[in-house]
């Protein structure tokens, strides 16, 4: 598969003609080419975007709705093609890609309706004046997304940016460019006016950096690692760009003795290992109340034994391939570190070589116990199929451990005590708290983290507010 940039409504070769290899992680081999674009391509994309922006901003809301909805329908119509491309590119099981493609289409559908309904506020000042807040499009905005949920997260940014009347320059991760490329074809078919969305493929430090440095791209919505986020923030700050940063996590998953333990254990398998643990919301630190520690631990190990690791295209596969060789090596190095730090591997820990896919990058789902809350394994984001488990004595201790990292993205806990549910939900220092569930998503809710997990929120009206500039108009009566 040869990927092309999407600039000014056309599929284009990168200006310098350079390409990078694109790997299929299930076999560890190159299967395609992705543009190695540079600042010239970003400048071209900006030129097209700025030429198109006012026209798009002034397009009636109903027309915006129709086009965004047509993009959603275009993804739905090619769902299987999209899902196959996503699994091949990313390594995730095909059943999961199918679900994510439904969600990518939903993102466009959700923000198609937002284009129709988003409104300005007004504030009457007795009989002296009326204030109204114009929510105006920002202009040209940049969207940068990671490799773990490629189209799902790409569309989560692009759809609200477009619904708010902006033109977009966007960069998917060069590890997983395939579905963004298919999306450009869908946008052409859906009649999205040329230049309104431009997708530039390539490396973060080249293409992403050129976007963040571009003085006229006025806002950047970024999802990725905390280190990259810091760098982007430092680059963008002197230009006073608007920034939305969705960064890493080290999420706790807390099981209290009074919970529905069966449900907690069954869900925890997903919380820990869905998408090979490569979801920013996965719970990587499992805290279990002392009195049920052994019972929950053993039940979880039994469930994990049932998970098949292997070819992403097989229906029976629960854990697919790790996205890239460097990431595979990083995850393996953390399993080694955990043991150096005194951790005991209860299950997993090894590389898997599925028949016919021996050179792919596969790691068994891994549970490690016996580590202190402060050790590196419990403080740093691993972002793979690896969790640690720790016992706790009481709610206060669980809270202290849960809050005791630099991250604050998502916390999950399991209890049937209503008072505790509200108390703990309020005290956990996280942007998202799930009680007796995990990854239950309502697209209207604010999404994002605190501390080193990010700045700002996506989702619902939050994203529409981010992608617009409020202007107060005061009219004396
Ligand atoms: P990275 O930070 O490495 O990359 C994210 C994106 O930024 C990629 O497109 C990358 O390009 C690009 N990039 C890299 N360097 C720069 C730069 N200097 N300027 C601009 N853009 C740049 O993250 P990963 O792709 O490794 O994704 C995994 C991370 O994402 C994890 O930490 C995870 O927790 C986080 N994440 C957070 C979520 C949230 O909502 N909070 C959701 C999902 C993931 P390239 O691919 O070329 O490096």
PDB file of N, CA and C and ligand atoms in Angstrom, residues 20 144-149 153 156-157 171-176 202-212 220 222-229 231-232 235 245-249 278-281 327 330 381 383 407 409 432 447-449 453-454 458, ligand 1:
ATOM      1  N   UNK A  20       8.888   6.689   3.691  1.00  0.00           N
ATOM      2  CA  UNK A  20       9.340   5.842   4.798  1.00  0.00           C
ATOM      3  C   UNK A  20       8.706   4.469   4.630  1.00  0.00           C
ATOM      4  N   UNK A 144      -2.850  16.528  15.691  1.00  0.00           N
ATOM      5  CA  UNK A 144      -1.765  15.522  15.660  1.00  0.00           C
ATOM      6  C   UNK A 144      -2.193  14.345  16.528  1.00  0.00           C
ATOM      7  N   UNK A 145      -2.136  13.143  15.968  1.00  0.00           N
ATOM      8  CA  UNK A 145      -2.682  11.994  16.716  1.00  0.00           C
ATOM      9  C   UNK A 145      -1.699  10.817  16.766  1.00  0.00           C
ATOM     10  N   UNK A 146      -1.894   9.908  17.727  1.00  0.00           N
ATOM     11  CA  UNK A 146      -0.944   8.799  17.931  1.00  0.00           C
ATOM     12  C   UNK A 146      -1.350   7.515  17.192  1.00  0.00           C
ATOM     13  N   UNK A 147      -0.616   6.434  17.470  1.00  0.00           N
ATOM     14  CA  UNK A 147      -0.769   5.192  16.712  1.00  0.00           C
ATOM     15  C   UNK A 147      -1.676   4.159  17.378  1.00  0.00           C
ATOM     16  N   UNK A 148      -2.157   4.395  18.577  1.00  0.00           N
ATOM     17  CA  UNK A 148      -2.827   3.290  19.284  1.00  0.00           C
ATOM     18  C   UNK A 148      -4.264   3.057  18.839  1.00  0.00           C
ATOM     19  N   UNK A 149      -5.022   4.155  18.649  1.00  0.00           N
ATOM     20  CA  UNK A 149      -6.392   4.054  18.136  1.00  0.00           C
ATOM     21  C   UNK A 149      -6.436   5.002  16.934  1.00  0.00           C
ATOM     22  N   UNK A 153      -8.982   8.224  17.126  1.00  0.00           N
ATOM     23  CA  UNK A 153      -8.496   9.464  17.747  1.00  0.00           C
ATOM     24  C   UNK A 153      -8.301  10.585  16.728  1.00  0.00           C
ATOM     25  N   UNK A 156     -11.657  12.041  16.184  1.00  0.00           N
ATOM     26  CA  UNK A 156     -12.113  12.693  17.419  1.00  0.00           C
ATOM     27  C   UNK A 156     -11.655  14.150  17.475  1.00  0.00           C
ATOM     28  N   UNK A 157     -10.593  14.468  16.722  1.00  0.00           N
ATOM     29  CA  UNK A 157     -10.101  15.846  16.662  1.00  0.00           C
ATOM     30  C   UNK A 157     -10.617  16.566  15.419  1.00  0.00           C
ATOM     31  N   UNK A 171      -1.973  15.518  11.078  1.00  0.00           N
ATOM     32  CA  UNK A 171      -0.922  14.508  10.911  1.00  0.00           C
ATOM     33  C   UNK A 171      -1.224  13.273  11.749  1.00  0.00           C
ATOM     34  N   UNK A 172      -1.448  12.123  11.109  1.00  0.00           N
ATOM     35  CA  UNK A 172      -1.549  10.884  11.879  1.00  0.00           C
ATOM     36  C   UNK A 172      -0.147  10.390  12.214  1.00  0.00           C
ATOM     37  N   UNK A 173      -0.060   9.392  13.092  1.00  0.00           N
ATOM     38  CA  UNK A 173       1.255   8.809  13.374  1.00  0.00           C
ATOM     39  C   UNK A 173       1.774   8.098  12.134  1.00  0.00           C
ATOM     40  N   UNK A 174       3.072   8.234  11.879  1.00  0.00           N
ATOM     41  CA  UNK A 174       3.600   7.566  10.686  1.00  0.00           C
ATOM     42  C   UNK A 174       3.654   6.048  10.861  1.00  0.00           C
ATOM     43  N   UNK A 175       3.462   5.569  12.091  1.00  0.00           N
ATOM     44  CA  UNK A 175       3.398   4.115  12.311  1.00  0.00           C
ATOM     45  C   UNK A 175       2.068   3.545  11.801  1.00  0.00           C
ATOM     46  N   UNK A 176       1.025   4.381  11.770  1.00  0.00           N
ATOM     47  CA  UNK A 176      -0.313   3.885  11.430  1.00  0.00           C
ATOM     48  C   UNK A 176      -1.061   4.865  10.514  1.00  0.00           C
ATOM     49  N   UNK A 202       4.004  11.739   7.835  1.00  0.00           N
ATOM     50  CA  UNK A 202       5.449  11.803   8.039  1.00  0.00           C
ATOM     51  C   UNK A 202       5.825  11.790   9.502  1.00  0.00           C
ATOM     52  N   UNK A 203       7.068  12.122   9.764  1.00  0.00           N
ATOM     53  CA  UNK A 203       7.625  12.006  11.111  1.00  0.00           C
ATOM     54  C   UNK A 203       7.200  13.165  12.014  1.00  0.00           C
ATOM     55  N   UNK A 204       7.021  12.842  13.307  1.00  0.00           N
ATOM     56  CA  UNK A 204       6.662  13.872  14.277  1.00  0.00           C
ATOM     57  C   UNK A 204       7.646  15.029  14.307  1.00  0.00           C
ATOM     58  N   UNK A 205       8.943  14.737  14.487  1.00  0.00           N
ATOM     59  CA  UNK A 205       9.903  15.840  14.587  1.00  0.00           C
ATOM     60  C   UNK A 205      10.018  16.673  13.305  1.00  0.00           C
ATOM     61  N   UNK A 206       9.547  16.152  12.158  1.00  0.00           N
ATOM     62  CA  UNK A 206       9.580  16.959  10.925  1.00  0.00           C
ATOM     63  C   UNK A 206       8.208  17.601  10.664  1.00  0.00           C
ATOM     64  N   UNK A 207       7.209  16.762  10.401  1.00  0.00           N
ATOM     65  CA  UNK A 207       5.890  17.294  10.018  1.00  0.00           C
ATOM     66  C   UNK A 207       5.164  17.897  11.229  1.00  0.00           C
ATOM     67  N   UNK A 208       5.127  17.139  12.342  1.00  0.00           N
ATOM     68  CA  UNK A 208       4.449  17.634  13.549  1.00  0.00           C
ATOM     69  C   UNK A 208       5.088  18.924  14.020  1.00  0.00           C
ATOM     70  N   UNK A 209       6.410  18.907  14.057  1.00  0.00           N
ATOM     71  CA  UNK A 209       7.162  20.084  14.509  1.00  0.00           C
ATOM     72  C   UNK A 209       6.881  21.287  13.603  1.00  0.00           C
ATOM     73  N   UNK A 210       6.864  21.056  12.285  1.00  0.00           N
ATOM     74  CA  UNK A 210       6.607  22.166  11.347  1.00  0.00           C
ATOM     75  C   UNK A 210       5.211  22.741  11.577  1.00  0.00           C
ATOM     76  N   UNK A 211       4.260  21.877  11.925  1.00  0.00           N
ATOM     77  CA  UNK A 211       2.892  22.367  12.213  1.00  0.00           C
ATOM     78  C   UNK A 211       2.886  23.220  13.474  1.00  0.00           C
ATOM     79  N   UNK A 212       3.556  22.708  14.516  1.00  0.00           N
ATOM     80  CA  UNK A 212       3.541  23.436  15.792  1.00  0.00           C
ATOM     81  C   UNK A 212       4.289  24.765  15.649  1.00  0.00           C
ATOM     82  N   UNK A 220      -3.364  23.974  18.307  1.00  0.00           N
ATOM     83  CA  UNK A 220      -2.883  22.599  18.093  1.00  0.00           C
ATOM     84  C   UNK A 220      -3.627  21.691  19.059  1.00  0.00           C
ATOM     85  N   UNK A 222      -3.379  17.969  20.271  1.00  0.00           N
ATOM     86  CA  UNK A 222      -2.384  16.889  20.217  1.00  0.00           C
ATOM     87  C   UNK A 222      -2.766  15.761  21.163  1.00  0.00           C
ATOM     88  N   UNK A 223      -2.673  14.535  20.712  1.00  0.00           N
ATOM     89  CA  UNK A 223      -2.764  13.370  21.592  1.00  0.00           C
ATOM     90  C   UNK A 223      -1.511  12.544  21.381  1.00  0.00           C
ATOM     91  N   UNK A 224      -0.835  12.222  22.482  1.00  0.00           N
ATOM     92  CA  UNK A 224       0.392  11.435  22.377  1.00  0.00           C
ATOM     93  C   UNK A 224       1.081  11.369  23.725  1.00  0.00           C
ATOM     94  N   UNK A 225       2.374  11.131  23.699  1.00  0.00           N
ATOM     95  CA  UNK A 225       3.121  10.940  24.940  1.00  0.00           C
ATOM     96  C   UNK A 225       3.360  12.252  25.688  1.00  0.00           C
ATOM     97  N   UNK A 226       3.604  12.135  26.999  1.00  0.00           N
ATOM     98  CA  UNK A 226       3.814  13.317  27.831  1.00  0.00           C
ATOM     99  C   UNK A 226       5.102  14.062  27.455  1.00  0.00           C
ATOM    100  N   UNK A 227       6.150  13.327  27.096  1.00  0.00           N
ATOM    101  CA  UNK A 227       7.416  13.985  26.724  1.00  0.00           C
ATOM    102  C   UNK A 227       7.206  14.832  25.467  1.00  0.00           C
ATOM    103  N   UNK A 228       6.539  14.254  24.469  1.00  0.00           N
ATOM    104  CA  UNK A 228       6.257  15.021  23.242  1.00  0.00           C
ATOM    105  C   UNK A 228       5.375  16.220  23.574  1.00  0.00           C
ATOM    106  N   UNK A 229       4.394  16.000  24.452  1.00  0.00           N
ATOM    107  CA  UNK A 229       3.475  17.083  24.837  1.00  0.00           C
ATOM    108  C   UNK A 229       4.212  18.268  25.446  1.00  0.00           C
ATOM    109  N   UNK A 231       7.278  19.131  24.893  1.00  0.00           N
ATOM    110  CA  UNK A 231       8.045  19.753  23.822  1.00  0.00           C
ATOM    111  C   UNK A 231       7.141  20.658  22.979  1.00  0.00           C
ATOM    112  N   UNK A 232       5.951  20.141  22.674  1.00  0.00           N
ATOM    113  CA  UNK A 232       4.988  20.917  21.879  1.00  0.00           C
ATOM    114  C   UNK A 232       4.570  22.166  22.653  1.00  0.00           C
ATOM    115  N   UNK A 235       7.290  24.743  22.524  1.00  0.00           N
ATOM    116  CA  UNK A 235       7.413  25.373  21.199  1.00  0.00           C
ATOM    117  C   UNK A 235       6.274  26.359  20.964  1.00  0.00           C
ATOM    118  N   UNK A 245      -3.884  19.241  25.011  1.00  0.00           N
ATOM    119  CA  UNK A 245      -2.898  18.158  25.098  1.00  0.00           C
ATOM    120  C   UNK A 245      -3.506  16.971  25.832  1.00  0.00           C
ATOM    121  N   UNK A 246      -3.646  15.858  25.138  1.00  0.00           N
ATOM    122  CA  UNK A 246      -4.123  14.610  25.751  1.00  0.00           C
ATOM    123  C   UNK A 246      -2.921  13.685  25.826  1.00  0.00           C
ATOM    124  N   UNK A 247      -2.409  13.466  27.036  1.00  0.00           N
ATOM    125  CA  UNK A 247      -1.094  12.814  27.155  1.00  0.00           C
ATOM    126  C   UNK A 247      -1.188  11.446  27.840  1.00  0.00           C
ATOM    127  N   UNK A 248      -0.092  11.009  28.413  1.00  0.00           N
ATOM    128  CA  UNK A 248      -0.006   9.644  28.937  1.00  0.00           C
ATOM    129  C   UNK A 248      -0.759   9.436  30.247  1.00  0.00           C
ATOM    130  N   UNK A 249      -0.731   8.184  30.717  1.00  0.00           N
ATOM    131  CA  UNK A 249      -1.408   7.864  31.970  1.00  0.00           C
ATOM    132  C   UNK A 249      -0.745   6.699  32.683  1.00  0.00           C
ATOM    133  N   UNK A 278      -2.526  -1.062  24.832  1.00  0.00           N
ATOM    134  CA  UNK A 278      -2.118   0.196  24.199  1.00  0.00           C
ATOM    135  C   UNK A 278      -3.315   1.149  24.085  1.00  0.00           C
ATOM    136  N   UNK A 279      -3.976   1.378  25.192  1.00  0.00           N
ATOM    137  CA  UNK A 279      -5.019   2.416  25.247  1.00  0.00           C
ATOM    138  C   UNK A 279      -4.645   3.306  26.425  1.00  0.00           C
ATOM    139  N   UNK A 280      -4.685   4.614  26.188  1.00  0.00           N
ATOM    140  CA  UNK A 280      -4.271   5.537  27.254  1.00  0.00           C
ATOM    141  C   UNK A 280      -5.120   5.352  28.508  1.00  0.00           C
ATOM    142  N   UNK A 281      -6.312   4.770  28.366  1.00  0.00           N
ATOM    143  CA  UNK A 281      -7.243   4.626  29.489  1.00  0.00           C
ATOM    144  C   UNK A 281      -7.117   3.280  30.193  1.00  0.00           C
ATOM    145  N   UNK A 327       8.566  -0.167  20.111  1.00  0.00           N
ATOM    146  CA  UNK A 327       7.624  -0.222  21.227  1.00  0.00           C
ATOM    147  C   UNK A 327       7.646  -1.607  21.887  1.00  0.00           C
ATOM    148  N   UNK A 330      10.506  -1.647  24.111  1.00  0.00           N
ATOM    149  CA  UNK A 330      10.255  -0.844  25.315  1.00  0.00           C
ATOM    150  C   UNK A 330       9.431  -1.651  26.323  1.00  0.00           C
ATOM    151  N   UNK A 381       4.753   5.109  32.444  1.00  0.00           N
ATOM    152  CA  UNK A 381       3.786   4.505  31.526  1.00  0.00           C
ATOM    153  C   UNK A 381       4.464   3.442  30.666  1.00  0.00           C
ATOM    154  N   UNK A 383       2.437   1.174  28.575  1.00  0.00           N
ATOM    155  CA  UNK A 383       1.611   1.213  27.372  1.00  0.00           C
ATOM    156  C   UNK A 383       1.668  -0.099  26.594  1.00  0.00           C
ATOM    157  N   UNK A 407       0.767  11.221  36.919  1.00  0.00           N
ATOM    158  CA  UNK A 407      -0.310  11.217  35.922  1.00  0.00           C
ATOM    159  C   UNK A 407      -1.693  11.350  36.546  1.00  0.00           C
ATOM    160  N   UNK A 409      -4.940  10.665  34.324  1.00  0.00           N
ATOM    161  CA  UNK A 409      -5.872  10.544  33.188  1.00  0.00           C
ATOM    162  C   UNK A 409      -7.192   9.884  33.608  1.00  0.00           C
ATOM    163  N   UNK A 432     -11.004  11.532  34.447  1.00  0.00           N
ATOM    164  CA  UNK A 432     -12.117  10.612  34.180  1.00  0.00           C
ATOM    165  C   UNK A 432     -12.130   9.559  35.298  1.00  0.00           C
ATOM    166  N   UNK A 447     -13.513  14.931  28.068  1.00  0.00           N
ATOM    167  CA  UNK A 447     -12.535  13.846  28.015  1.00  0.00           C
ATOM    168  C   UNK A 447     -11.132  14.418  28.110  1.00  0.00           C
ATOM    169  N   UNK A 448     -10.353  13.945  29.099  1.00  0.00           N
ATOM    170  CA  UNK A 448      -8.968  14.400  29.205  1.00  0.00           C
ATOM    171  C   UNK A 448      -8.451  14.212  30.612  1.00  0.00           C
ATOM    172  N   UNK A 449      -7.200  14.604  30.824  1.00  0.00           N
ATOM    173  CA  UNK A 449      -6.581  14.331  32.116  1.00  0.00           C
ATOM    174  C   UNK A 449      -6.068  15.568  32.817  1.00  0.00           C
ATOM    175  N   UNK A 453      -0.994  14.314  32.635  1.00  0.00           N
ATOM    176  CA  UNK A 453      -1.801  13.655  31.597  1.00  0.00           C
ATOM    177  C   UNK A 453      -2.442  14.633  30.636  1.00  0.00           C
ATOM    178  N   UNK A 454      -2.223  15.919  30.845  1.00  0.00           N
ATOM    179  CA  UNK A 454      -2.699  16.826  29.811  1.00  0.00           C
ATOM    180  C   UNK A 454      -3.275  18.127  30.279  1.00  0.00           C
ATOM    181  N   UNK A 458     -11.377  17.295  25.584  1.00  0.00           N
ATOM    182  CA  UNK A 458     -12.035  17.073  24.305  1.00  0.00           C
ATOM    183  C   UNK A 458     -13.454  16.600  24.586  1.00  0.00           C
TER     184      UNK A 458
HETATM  185  P1  LIG B   1       4.026  10.345  20.569  1.00  0.00           P
HETATM  186  O1  LIG B   1       4.027  11.469  21.526  1.00  0.00           O
HETATM  187  O2  LIG B   1       5.324   9.713  20.232  1.00  0.00           O
HETATM  188  O3  LIG B   1       3.406  10.810  19.177  1.00  0.00           O
HETATM  189  C1  LIG B   1       2.111  11.343  19.018  1.00  0.00           C
HETATM  190  C2  LIG B   1       2.063  12.097  17.697  1.00  0.00           C
HETATM  191  O4  LIG B   1       2.902  13.246  17.773  1.00  0.00           O
HETATM  192  C3  LIG B   1       2.585  11.305  16.509  1.00  0.00           C
HETATM  193  O5  LIG B   1       1.866  11.643  15.357  1.00  0.00           O
HETATM  194  C4  LIG B   1       4.015  11.764  16.440  1.00  0.00           C
HETATM  195  O6  LIG B   1       4.622  11.541  15.216  1.00  0.00           O
HETATM  196  C5  LIG B   1       3.851  13.228  16.747  1.00  0.00           C
HETATM  197  N1  LIG B   1       5.075  13.911  17.187  1.00  0.00           N
HETATM  198  C6  LIG B   1       6.228  13.377  17.682  1.00  0.00           C
HETATM  199  N2  LIG B   1       7.135  14.353  17.948  1.00  0.00           N
HETATM  200  C7  LIG B   1       6.546  15.529  17.625  1.00  0.00           C
HETATM  201  C8  LIG B   1       6.963  16.899  17.678  1.00  0.00           C
HETATM  202  N3  LIG B   1       8.166  17.269  18.107  1.00  0.00           N
HETATM  203  N4  LIG B   1       6.094  17.855  17.293  1.00  0.00           N
HETATM  204  C9  LIG B   1       4.861  17.515  16.882  1.00  0.00           C
HETATM  205  N5  LIG B   1       4.411  16.246  16.777  1.00  0.00           N
HETATM  206  C10 LIG B   1       5.231  15.250  17.154  1.00  0.00           C
HETATM  207  O7  LIG B   1       2.973   9.297  21.121  1.00  0.00           O
HETATM  208  P2  LIG B   1       2.689   7.839  20.573  1.00  0.00           P
HETATM  209  O8  LIG B   1       2.314   7.918  19.114  1.00  0.00           O
HETATM  210  O9  LIG B   1       3.820   6.962  20.985  1.00  0.00           O
HETATM  211  O10 LIG B   1       1.348   7.464  21.357  1.00  0.00           O
HETATM  212  C11 LIG B   1       1.339   6.881  22.593  1.00  0.00           C
HETATM  213  C12 LIG B   1       1.088   7.902  23.683  1.00  0.00           C
HETATM  214  O11 LIG B   1      -0.151   8.562  23.457  1.00  0.00           O
HETATM  215  C13 LIG B   1       0.984   7.293  25.061  1.00  0.00           C
HETATM  216  O12 LIG B   1       1.718   8.065  25.972  1.00  0.00           O
HETATM  217  C14 LIG B   1      -0.499   7.404  25.374  1.00  0.00           C
HETATM  218  O13 LIG B   1      -0.794   7.441  26.731  1.00  0.00           O
HETATM  219  C15 LIG B   1      -0.859   8.657  24.684  1.00  0.00           C
HETATM  220  N6  LIG B   1      -2.293   8.699  24.461  1.00  0.00           N
HETATM  221  C16 LIG B   1      -3.046   9.583  25.198  1.00  0.00           C
HETATM  222  C17 LIG B   1      -4.410   9.618  25.047  1.00  0.00           C
HETATM  223  C18 LIG B   1      -5.233  10.597  25.809  1.00  0.00           C
HETATM  224  O14 LIG B   1      -6.365  10.829  25.421  1.00  0.00           O
HETATM  225  N7  LIG B   1      -4.750  11.206  26.869  1.00  0.00           N
HETATM  226  C19 LIG B   1      -5.109   8.695  24.129  1.00  0.00           C
HETATM  227  C20 LIG B   1      -4.218   7.829  23.413  1.00  0.00           C
HETATM  228  C21 LIG B   1      -2.859   7.834  23.581  1.00  0.00           C
HETATM  229  P3  LIG B   1       5.537  10.191  15.050  1.00  0.00           P
HETATM  230  O15 LIG B   1       4.562   9.078  15.000  1.00  0.00           O
HETATM  231  O16 LIG B   1       6.260  10.423  13.815  1.00  0.00           O
HETATM  232  O17 LIG B   1       6.445  10.138  16.257  1.00  0.00           O
END
